[in-house]
Amino acid sequence: MSIMLHRILRPALKQAQLLSAIKNKQPLWRHETLVSASSACDATIRSLEDCLEVNYGGAPMWFDYVWLRDHCRSDASYNSSTNQRNLDTASIDLSIRPDNTTVQDGHLVLTWPGGHVSKYSLSWLAENSYEKNKQSTIQPRILWNSDTYKKANIPSAKWKSFMSCDDEVKNFLQNYLLYGIAFVDDVPATVEATEAVTQRVSLIRETTYGRMWCFTSDFSRGDSAYSQLGLDRHTDTSYFQEPCGIQVFHCLKHEGTGGRTLLVDGFYAAEKVRQQSPENFELLAKVPIRHEYIEKSENHRNHMTGIGPVLNVYPWNDEMYLIRYNNYDRSVINIVPHDLVRRWYVAHRELTNELRRPENELWVKLTPGKVIFIDNWRVMHGRDSFTGLRQLCGCYLTRDDVLSSARVFGLQA
């Protein structure tokens, strides 16, 4: 089944997929043991040749025996203080099977050869089953075009409360996770204040451009961003093997005209492609493309390269998590066979057309005091050409630390 059809039909296919999975496992059921739990637990378990079938709350799940031994949470196998595994996974017999299997007080209890006992909460097993995670979203998002974003009327965080109130940071992070962009207003128009506001949510990622950067259109670096030219929608650092996660901009000064910031939800456009042409979506998610940054100036010499598909999806649930789109920095296509190149160009053109639809363009005028945080793995940015002196500062933030901050607040990320 194509990725697109799977996504469209997923709700209707849930039961059919489970029944199909049961059917596919039928030939392996040469040795079975059925154990019924008390009605209060609402669970039955069946020992199959290669795994344990657990039916809990009406939903069947399958757990490999090695997986079960590897995920034992006894003190001997797992350190609950550090949340780290004690057990040496390589010591597990790959043909291991439990000697005894039962359900007691809402827990699966397994006795292994040698006498070791493992105990698992049935709710924990359900939460960590493949069947559940195949149907779950890692990070909930609201995909948007210009109209839907404006109608959402999302408030900006305010500098003073953002710097002193954790609830303000939590609300800011929730908006960032959902929409891929978030704003903080009333920030003093200095590099120092911009640095301080970013550190409320993450560590700063230092790159070849420095830690905190402040630039004008002086062509001081070998990048078109250091000019007055308009820039088409793109993601930054596509030439890194792991592109920077978050882009921060703060316009400290602009004495001229133009220079609006363009924002486009790349996932919204990519989902349109997935709906209209699932084969093109799959091409963009599979074909590796090289991006490159070459800088040869008196003060800076760099040659960076990153390789990856335009779209990245989790293989178990088809959820997008990264888009790498930058026509400026895309390098020579020389790692794709000739019979695939034209098809890739067709797919890339369809995505580009979606990205360039006027209704998908959100234009924002950045002014002194307004700091924008952009999910560089999702939302593209660009700008109008401009006149006069325009001074911006900003930085990149580490994605892992932003998501960690969100999880600490209890947000799903």
Short mmCIF file of C-alpha atoms in Angstrom, two decimals:
data_model
loop_
_atom_site.label_atom_id
_atom_site.label_comp_id
_atom_site.label_asym_id
_atom_site.label_seq_id
_atom_site.Cartn_x
_atom_site.Cartn_y
_atom_site.Cartn_z
CA MET A 1 0.00 0.00 0.00
CA SER A 2 1.39 3.43 -0.85
CA ILE A 3 2.16 5.89 1.91
CA MET A 4 -0.66 8.14 0.79
CA LEU A 5 -3.35 5.44 0.70
CA HIS A 6 -2.19 4.20 4.08
CA ARG A 7 -2.61 7.67 5.57
CA ILE A 8 -6.01 8.30 3.98
CA LEU A 9 -7.45 4.93 4.94
CA ARG A 10 -5.66 4.52 8.28
CA PRO A 11 -8.73 4.96 10.54
CA ALA A 12 -10.76 2.47 8.51
CA LEU A 13 -7.86 0.04 8.27
CA LYS A 14 -6.99 -0.20 11.95
CA GLN A 15 -9.08 -3.30 12.59
CA ALA A 16 -8.26 -4.81 9.20
CA GLN A 17 -4.52 -4.38 9.81
CA LEU A 18 -4.75 -6.11 13.16
CA LEU A 19 -6.76 -8.97 11.70
CA SER A 20 -4.26 -9.23 8.86
CA ALA A 21 -1.42 -9.32 11.35
CA ILE A 22 -3.10 -12.16 13.19
CA LYS A 23 -3.59 -13.99 9.93
CA ASN A 24 0.03 -13.50 8.89
CA LYS A 25 1.22 -14.99 12.15
CA GLN A 26 -0.97 -18.08 11.80
CA PRO A 27 1.74 -20.37 10.34
CA LEU A 28 3.95 -19.71 13.35
CA TRP A 29 1.38 -20.92 15.88
CA ARG A 30 2.77 -24.42 16.12
CA HIS A 31 3.07 -24.35 19.90
CA GLU A 32 0.49 -22.33 21.79
CA THR A 33 -0.38 -21.80 25.40
CA LEU A 34 -3.44 -19.73 26.26
CA VAL A 35 -3.59 -18.03 29.63
CA SER A 36 -6.69 -16.15 30.74
CA ALA A 37 -6.50 -13.32 33.22
CA SER A 38 -9.15 -12.34 35.69
CA SER A 39 -12.02 -10.37 34.17
CA ALA A 40 -10.93 -7.33 36.17
CA CYS A 41 -7.71 -7.17 34.18
CA ASP A 42 -9.52 -7.67 30.86
CA ALA A 43 -6.48 -9.39 29.36
CA THR A 44 -5.60 -12.69 27.75
CA ILE A 45 -2.16 -13.87 26.70
CA ARG A 46 -1.10 -16.50 24.22
CA SER A 47 2.42 -17.97 24.01
CA LEU A 48 3.34 -18.31 20.35
CA GLU A 49 6.51 -19.78 18.92
CA ASP A 50 8.30 -16.49 18.33
CA CYS A 51 6.40 -14.02 20.51
CA LEU A 52 3.77 -13.42 23.15
CA GLU A 53 0.33 -12.25 22.08
CA VAL A 54 -1.35 -9.99 24.62
CA ASN A 55 -4.97 -8.98 24.19
CA TYR A 56 -5.59 -6.08 26.52
CA GLY A 57 -8.63 -3.86 26.44
CA GLY A 58 -9.78 -5.55 23.26
CA ALA A 59 -6.60 -4.71 21.33
CA PRO A 60 -4.15 -7.48 20.36
CA MET A 61 -0.43 -6.79 20.65
CA TRP A 62 2.63 -8.95 19.96
CA PHE A 63 5.89 -8.88 21.91
CA ASP A 64 9.05 -10.70 20.87
CA TYR A 65 10.50 -12.82 23.68
CA VAL A 66 13.98 -11.27 23.38
CA TRP A 67 12.34 -7.84 23.49
CA LEU A 68 10.52 -8.78 26.67
CA ARG A 69 13.69 -9.99 28.38
CA ASP A 70 15.60 -6.92 27.16
CA HIS A 71 12.92 -4.61 28.58
CA CYS A 72 12.69 -6.21 32.00
CA ARG A 73 12.36 -3.50 34.65
CA SER A 74 13.63 -5.50 37.62
CA ASP A 75 16.41 -3.91 39.69
CA ALA A 76 18.90 -6.39 38.26
CA SER A 77 18.02 -5.45 34.68
CA TYR A 78 17.19 -1.75 34.92
CA ASN A 79 18.34 1.20 37.03
CA SER A 80 15.18 3.18 37.79
CA SER A 81 17.21 6.00 39.37
CA THR A 82 19.14 6.77 36.18
CA ASN A 83 16.58 5.33 33.74
CA GLN A 84 19.31 3.20 32.18
CA ARG A 85 19.56 -0.49 31.33
CA ASN A 86 21.75 -2.69 33.54
CA LEU A 87 21.21 -5.82 31.50
CA ASP A 88 23.77 -6.68 28.83
CA THR A 89 21.54 -7.23 25.82
CA ALA A 90 24.22 -9.32 24.10
CA SER A 91 23.96 -11.86 26.94
CA ILE A 92 20.34 -12.75 26.11
CA ASP A 93 19.84 -16.09 24.41
CA LEU A 94 18.22 -15.18 21.08
CA SER A 95 16.04 -18.28 21.28
CA ILE A 96 14.84 -17.49 24.81
CA ARG A 97 11.27 -18.30 25.87
CA PRO A 98 9.69 -17.92 29.30
CA ASP A 99 9.06 -21.08 31.32
CA ASN A 100 5.94 -19.62 32.88
CA THR A 101 3.55 -16.86 31.82
CA THR A 102 0.72 -15.36 33.85
CA VAL A 103 -1.22 -12.17 34.53
CA GLN A 104 -1.52 -10.95 38.12
CA ASP A 105 -3.12 -7.72 39.34
CA GLY A 106 -2.81 -5.92 36.04
CA HIS A 107 0.73 -7.12 35.36
CA LEU A 108 2.26 -9.63 32.99
CA VAL A 109 4.59 -11.90 34.98
CA LEU A 110 7.19 -14.01 33.16
CA THR A 111 9.54 -16.57 34.66
CA TRP A 112 12.60 -17.16 32.51
CA PRO A 113 14.94 -20.17 32.32
CA GLY A 114 17.23 -19.92 35.33
CA GLY A 115 14.48 -18.47 37.53
CA HIS A 116 14.65 -14.75 36.74
CA VAL A 117 11.21 -13.10 37.01
CA SER A 118 10.11 -10.12 34.93
CA LYS A 119 7.00 -8.10 35.73
CA TYR A 120 5.40 -5.62 33.30
CA SER A 121 2.38 -3.39 33.80
CA LEU A 122 -0.18 -4.16 31.12
CA SER A 123 -0.72 -0.44 30.60
CA TRP A 124 3.04 0.02 30.10
CA LEU A 125 3.07 -2.76 27.51
CA ALA A 126 0.12 -1.18 25.70
CA GLU A 127 1.82 2.22 25.72
CA ASN A 128 5.02 0.77 24.29
CA SER A 129 3.56 -1.69 21.80
CA TYR A 130 4.30 -1.33 18.11
CA GLU A 131 0.59 -1.58 17.40
CA LYS A 132 -0.11 1.50 19.49
CA ASN A 133 2.83 3.53 18.23
CA LYS A 134 2.08 2.73 14.60
CA GLN A 135 -1.17 4.65 15.04
CA SER A 136 0.28 7.45 17.19
CA THR A 137 1.85 10.81 16.41
CA ILE A 138 5.24 11.69 17.84
CA GLN A 139 4.63 15.43 17.73
CA PRO A 140 1.12 16.84 17.21
CA ARG A 141 1.08 19.66 14.69
CA ILE A 142 -1.43 22.06 13.15
CA LEU A 143 -0.58 22.48 9.48
CA TRP A 144 -1.41 25.89 8.09
CA ASN A 145 -1.58 28.26 5.18
CA SER A 146 -1.71 32.02 5.58
CA ASP A 147 -5.46 32.18 6.16
CA THR A 148 -5.64 29.40 8.75
CA TYR A 149 -2.68 30.79 10.67
CA LYS A 150 -4.13 34.31 10.80
CA LYS A 151 -7.53 33.00 11.90
CA ALA A 152 -5.88 31.07 14.74
CA ASN A 153 -4.95 34.46 16.25
CA ILE A 154 -2.02 33.05 18.18
CA PRO A 155 -0.73 35.47 20.84
CA SER A 156 2.93 36.39 21.10
CA ALA A 157 4.77 35.94 24.36
CA LYS A 158 5.81 39.13 26.14
CA TRP A 159 9.42 39.78 27.08
CA LYS A 160 8.99 40.53 30.77
CA SER A 161 6.71 37.61 31.58
CA PHE A 162 8.66 35.30 29.25
CA MET A 163 11.85 35.95 31.21
CA SER A 164 10.25 35.43 34.62
CA CYS A 165 7.24 33.14 34.25
CA ASP A 166 7.50 29.46 33.32
CA ASP A 167 3.83 29.34 32.26
CA GLU A 168 4.58 31.94 29.57
CA VAL A 169 7.46 29.79 28.31
CA LYS A 170 5.24 26.70 28.31
CA ASN A 171 2.54 28.45 26.26
CA PHE A 172 5.19 29.74 23.87
CA LEU A 173 6.62 26.25 23.40
CA GLN A 174 3.15 24.77 22.85
CA ASN A 175 2.53 27.28 20.04
CA TYR A 176 5.95 26.58 18.59
CA LEU A 177 5.37 22.83 18.56
CA LEU A 178 1.94 23.14 16.97
CA TYR A 179 2.69 25.74 14.31
CA GLY A 180 6.45 25.67 13.83
CA ILE A 181 6.79 29.40 14.55
CA ALA A 182 6.41 31.50 17.69
CA PHE A 183 7.09 35.11 18.64
CA VAL A 184 8.29 37.05 21.66
CA ASP A 185 7.42 40.77 21.64
CA ASP A 186 8.85 43.79 23.46
CA VAL A 187 12.40 42.40 23.53
CA PRO A 188 15.05 45.13 23.88
CA ALA A 189 16.65 45.69 20.48
CA THR A 190 20.08 44.39 21.41
CA VAL A 191 22.10 41.28 20.70
CA GLU A 192 22.38 40.65 24.45
CA ALA A 193 18.62 40.68 25.03
CA THR A 194 18.08 38.43 22.01
CA GLU A 195 20.61 35.98 23.38
CA ALA A 196 18.91 36.02 26.77
CA VAL A 197 15.45 35.31 25.35
CA THR A 198 16.69 32.36 23.29
CA GLN A 199 18.38 30.78 26.29
CA ARG A 200 15.05 30.54 28.08
CA VAL A 201 14.23 27.57 25.84
CA SER A 202 17.46 26.08 24.50
CA LEU A 203 21.19 26.06 24.13
CA ILE A 204 22.63 28.11 21.27
CA ARG A 205 24.20 26.04 18.49
CA GLU A 206 27.48 27.57 17.39
CA THR A 207 28.24 27.20 13.68
CA THR A 208 30.66 28.64 11.15
CA TYR A 209 28.59 31.83 11.37
CA GLY A 210 29.40 32.13 15.06
CA ARG A 211 27.32 31.76 18.17
CA MET A 212 25.20 34.92 18.06
CA TRP A 213 25.45 36.65 14.72
CA CYS A 214 24.64 40.21 13.74
CA PHE A 215 24.76 41.15 10.08
CA THR A 216 23.79 43.66 7.41
CA SER A 217 23.86 43.58 3.61
CA ASP A 218 27.64 43.98 3.47
CA PHE A 219 28.46 40.71 1.64
CA SER A 220 30.84 39.89 4.49
CA ARG A 221 30.11 36.20 4.02
CA GLY A 222 29.75 34.05 0.93
CA ASP A 223 25.99 33.82 1.25
CA SER A 224 23.15 35.67 -0.49
CA ALA A 225 21.60 36.36 2.93
CA TYR A 226 24.29 39.06 3.32
CA SER A 227 22.78 41.15 0.52
CA GLN A 228 19.70 43.28 -0.18
CA LEU A 229 18.27 40.72 -2.59
CA GLY A 230 14.96 39.02 -2.09
CA LEU A 231 15.26 35.39 -1.01
CA ASP A 232 12.91 32.61 -2.03
CA ARG A 233 11.52 30.23 0.62
CA HIS A 234 14.11 27.82 1.94
CA THR A 235 15.37 25.98 5.00
CA ASP A 236 18.77 26.86 6.42
CA THR A 237 21.91 24.72 6.74
CA SER A 238 20.64 22.05 4.37
CA TYR A 239 24.36 21.38 3.82
CA PHE A 240 24.72 20.10 7.40
CA GLN A 241 24.24 16.38 7.93
CA GLU A 242 21.88 17.47 10.70
CA PRO A 243 20.40 20.85 9.73
CA CYS A 244 20.04 23.35 12.55
CA GLY A 245 16.77 22.84 14.37
CA ILE A 246 15.60 26.35 15.20
CA GLN A 247 16.30 29.68 13.50
CA VAL A 248 15.98 32.90 15.52
CA PHE A 249 15.69 36.36 13.94
CA HIS A 250 15.50 39.81 15.52
CA CYS A 251 15.51 42.94 13.33
CA LEU A 252 17.41 45.50 15.38
CA LYS A 253 17.18 48.31 12.85
CA HIS A 254 15.83 49.04 9.38
CA GLU A 255 16.12 52.45 7.78
CA GLY A 256 14.52 51.81 4.41
CA THR A 257 11.76 49.95 2.61
CA GLY A 258 10.88 46.30 1.91
CA GLY A 259 12.46 43.43 3.77
CA ARG A 260 9.31 41.62 4.87
CA THR A 261 9.87 38.07 6.11
CA LEU A 262 8.20 35.22 4.24
CA LEU A 263 7.08 32.10 6.13
CA VAL A 264 5.71 28.91 4.54
CA ASP A 265 4.66 25.71 6.33
CA GLY A 266 6.64 23.11 4.39
CA PHE A 267 4.70 20.23 5.95
CA TYR A 268 1.40 21.73 4.77
CA ALA A 269 2.68 21.85 1.19
CA ALA A 270 4.23 18.37 1.41
CA GLU A 271 0.96 16.90 2.71
CA LYS A 272 -0.78 18.36 -0.35
CA VAL A 273 1.71 16.49 -2.52
CA ARG A 274 1.13 13.31 -0.51
CA GLN A 275 -2.64 13.62 -1.09
CA GLN A 276 -2.39 14.45 -4.78
CA SER A 277 0.61 12.36 -5.89
CA PRO A 278 1.69 9.75 -3.35
CA GLU A 279 4.33 8.42 -5.76
CA ASN A 280 5.95 11.86 -5.93
CA PHE A 281 5.88 12.16 -2.16
CA GLU A 282 7.63 8.81 -1.86
CA LEU A 283 10.32 9.91 -4.32
CA LEU A 284 10.99 13.06 -2.32
CA ALA A 285 11.18 10.96 0.86
CA LYS A 286 13.59 8.38 -0.56
CA VAL A 287 15.93 9.93 -3.14
CA PRO A 288 19.12 11.31 -1.50
CA ILE A 289 20.10 14.84 -2.53
CA ARG A 290 23.37 16.60 -1.76
CA HIS A 291 23.50 20.21 -0.53
CA GLU A 292 26.73 22.15 -0.33
CA TYR A 293 28.19 25.35 1.09
CA ILE A 294 31.50 26.51 -0.37
CA GLU A 295 33.06 29.70 0.93
CA LYS A 296 36.40 31.07 -0.21
CA SER A 297 37.02 34.53 1.11
CA GLU A 298 39.91 36.26 2.75
CA ASN A 299 38.58 35.58 6.25
CA HIS A 300 36.48 32.45 5.81
CA ARG A 301 37.12 29.16 4.07
CA ASN A 302 34.48 26.45 4.34
CA HIS A 303 33.31 23.45 2.38
CA MET A 304 30.33 21.74 3.96
CA THR A 305 28.13 19.06 2.50
CA GLY A 306 25.00 17.29 3.70
CA ILE A 307 23.13 14.45 2.05
CA GLY A 308 19.54 13.43 2.62
CA PRO A 309 16.11 13.32 0.99
CA VAL A 310 13.99 16.44 0.69
CA LEU A 311 11.41 14.90 3.02
CA ASN A 312 12.07 12.70 6.05
CA VAL A 313 9.36 10.49 7.55
CA TYR A 314 9.28 8.04 10.42
CA PRO A 315 9.00 4.57 8.85
CA TRP A 316 6.52 3.12 11.37
CA ASN A 317 3.78 5.80 11.16
CA ASP A 318 4.61 7.86 8.02
CA GLU A 319 4.86 11.06 10.07
CA MET A 320 6.99 13.81 8.55
CA TYR A 321 9.67 15.23 10.80
CA LEU A 322 12.07 17.13 8.51
CA ILE A 323 12.04 18.95 5.19
CA ARG A 324 15.32 19.92 3.55
CA TYR A 325 14.53 22.42 0.80
CA ASN A 326 17.03 24.97 -0.47
CA ASN A 327 17.38 25.55 -4.20
CA TYR A 328 20.31 27.91 -3.60
CA ASP A 329 22.48 25.34 -1.87
CA ARG A 330 21.41 22.16 -3.69
CA SER A 331 24.55 20.65 -5.21
CA VAL A 332 25.11 18.60 -8.35
CA ILE A 333 22.71 15.67 -8.54
CA ASN A 334 25.21 12.89 -9.12
CA ILE A 335 24.11 10.15 -6.71
CA VAL A 336 20.79 9.43 -8.44
CA PRO A 337 20.55 7.06 -11.46
CA HIS A 338 19.57 8.68 -14.74
CA ASP A 339 16.24 6.86 -15.02
CA LEU A 340 15.16 8.36 -11.67
CA VAL A 341 16.39 11.93 -12.13
CA ARG A 342 13.54 13.18 -14.33
CA ARG A 343 10.94 11.64 -12.01
CA TRP A 344 12.60 13.42 -9.09
CA TYR A 345 12.45 16.73 -10.95
CA VAL A 346 8.74 16.20 -11.58
CA ALA A 347 8.17 15.51 -7.88
CA HIS A 348 10.31 18.48 -6.85
CA ARG A 349 8.35 20.74 -9.22
CA GLU A 350 5.05 19.68 -7.70
CA LEU A 351 6.32 20.45 -4.21
CA THR A 352 7.74 23.80 -5.37
CA ASN A 353 4.41 24.75 -6.94
CA GLU A 354 2.65 24.03 -3.67
CA LEU A 355 5.20 26.00 -1.69
CA ARG A 356 4.80 28.98 -4.01
CA ARG A 357 1.03 29.20 -3.91
CA PRO A 358 0.20 32.74 -2.70
CA GLU A 359 -2.33 31.40 -0.20
CA ASN A 360 0.46 29.47 1.53
CA GLU A 361 2.62 32.55 2.07
CA LEU A 362 2.57 34.28 5.45
CA TRP A 363 4.31 37.66 5.28
CA VAL A 364 5.53 39.27 8.51
CA LYS A 365 7.31 42.57 9.00
CA LEU A 366 9.96 42.07 11.65
CA THR A 367 10.50 45.21 13.69
CA PRO A 368 12.77 46.01 16.63
CA GLY A 369 11.44 44.18 19.68
CA LYS A 370 9.82 41.26 17.81
CA VAL A 371 11.85 38.02 17.96
CA ILE A 372 10.74 35.07 15.84
CA PHE A 373 11.60 31.42 16.46
CA ILE A 374 11.29 29.22 13.34
CA ASP A 375 11.29 25.42 13.21
CA ASN A 376 13.95 25.03 10.52
CA TRP A 377 12.97 21.37 10.05
CA ARG A 378 9.47 22.41 9.00
CA VAL A 379 8.85 26.09 8.22
CA MET A 380 10.66 27.82 5.38
CA HIS A 381 11.61 31.46 5.44
CA GLY A 382 12.50 34.03 2.81
CA ARG A 383 12.29 37.80 2.40
CA ASP A 384 11.48 40.74 0.17
CA SER A 385 14.32 42.72 -1.32
CA PHE A 386 14.92 45.90 0.65
CA THR A 387 16.60 49.28 0.62
CA GLY A 388 18.58 51.07 3.27
CA LEU A 389 20.38 49.82 6.35
CA ARG A 390 18.82 46.65 7.75
CA GLN A 391 20.52 45.03 10.73
CA LEU A 392 19.50 41.60 11.95
CA CYS A 393 20.79 39.46 14.76
CA GLY A 394 19.99 35.93 15.68
CA CYS A 395 21.28 32.42 16.14
CA TYR A 396 20.54 28.75 15.71
CA LEU A 397 19.25 26.67 18.60
CA THR A 398 19.76 22.98 19.21
CA ARG A 399 16.57 21.13 18.39
CA ASP A 400 17.12 18.44 21.00
CA ASP A 401 17.24 21.00 23.80
CA VAL A 402 14.10 22.82 22.66
CA LEU A 403 12.19 19.53 22.59
CA SER A 404 13.67 18.56 25.93
CA SER A 405 12.44 21.84 27.44
CA ALA A 406 8.97 21.14 26.06
CA ARG A 407 8.88 17.61 27.51
CA VAL A 408 9.98 18.88 30.92
CA PHE A 409 6.85 21.08 30.81
CA GLY A 410 4.76 17.98 30.07
CA LEU A 411 4.24 18.80 26.40
CA GLN A 412 4.23 16.10 23.73
CA ALA A 413 7.32 16.53 21.58
#
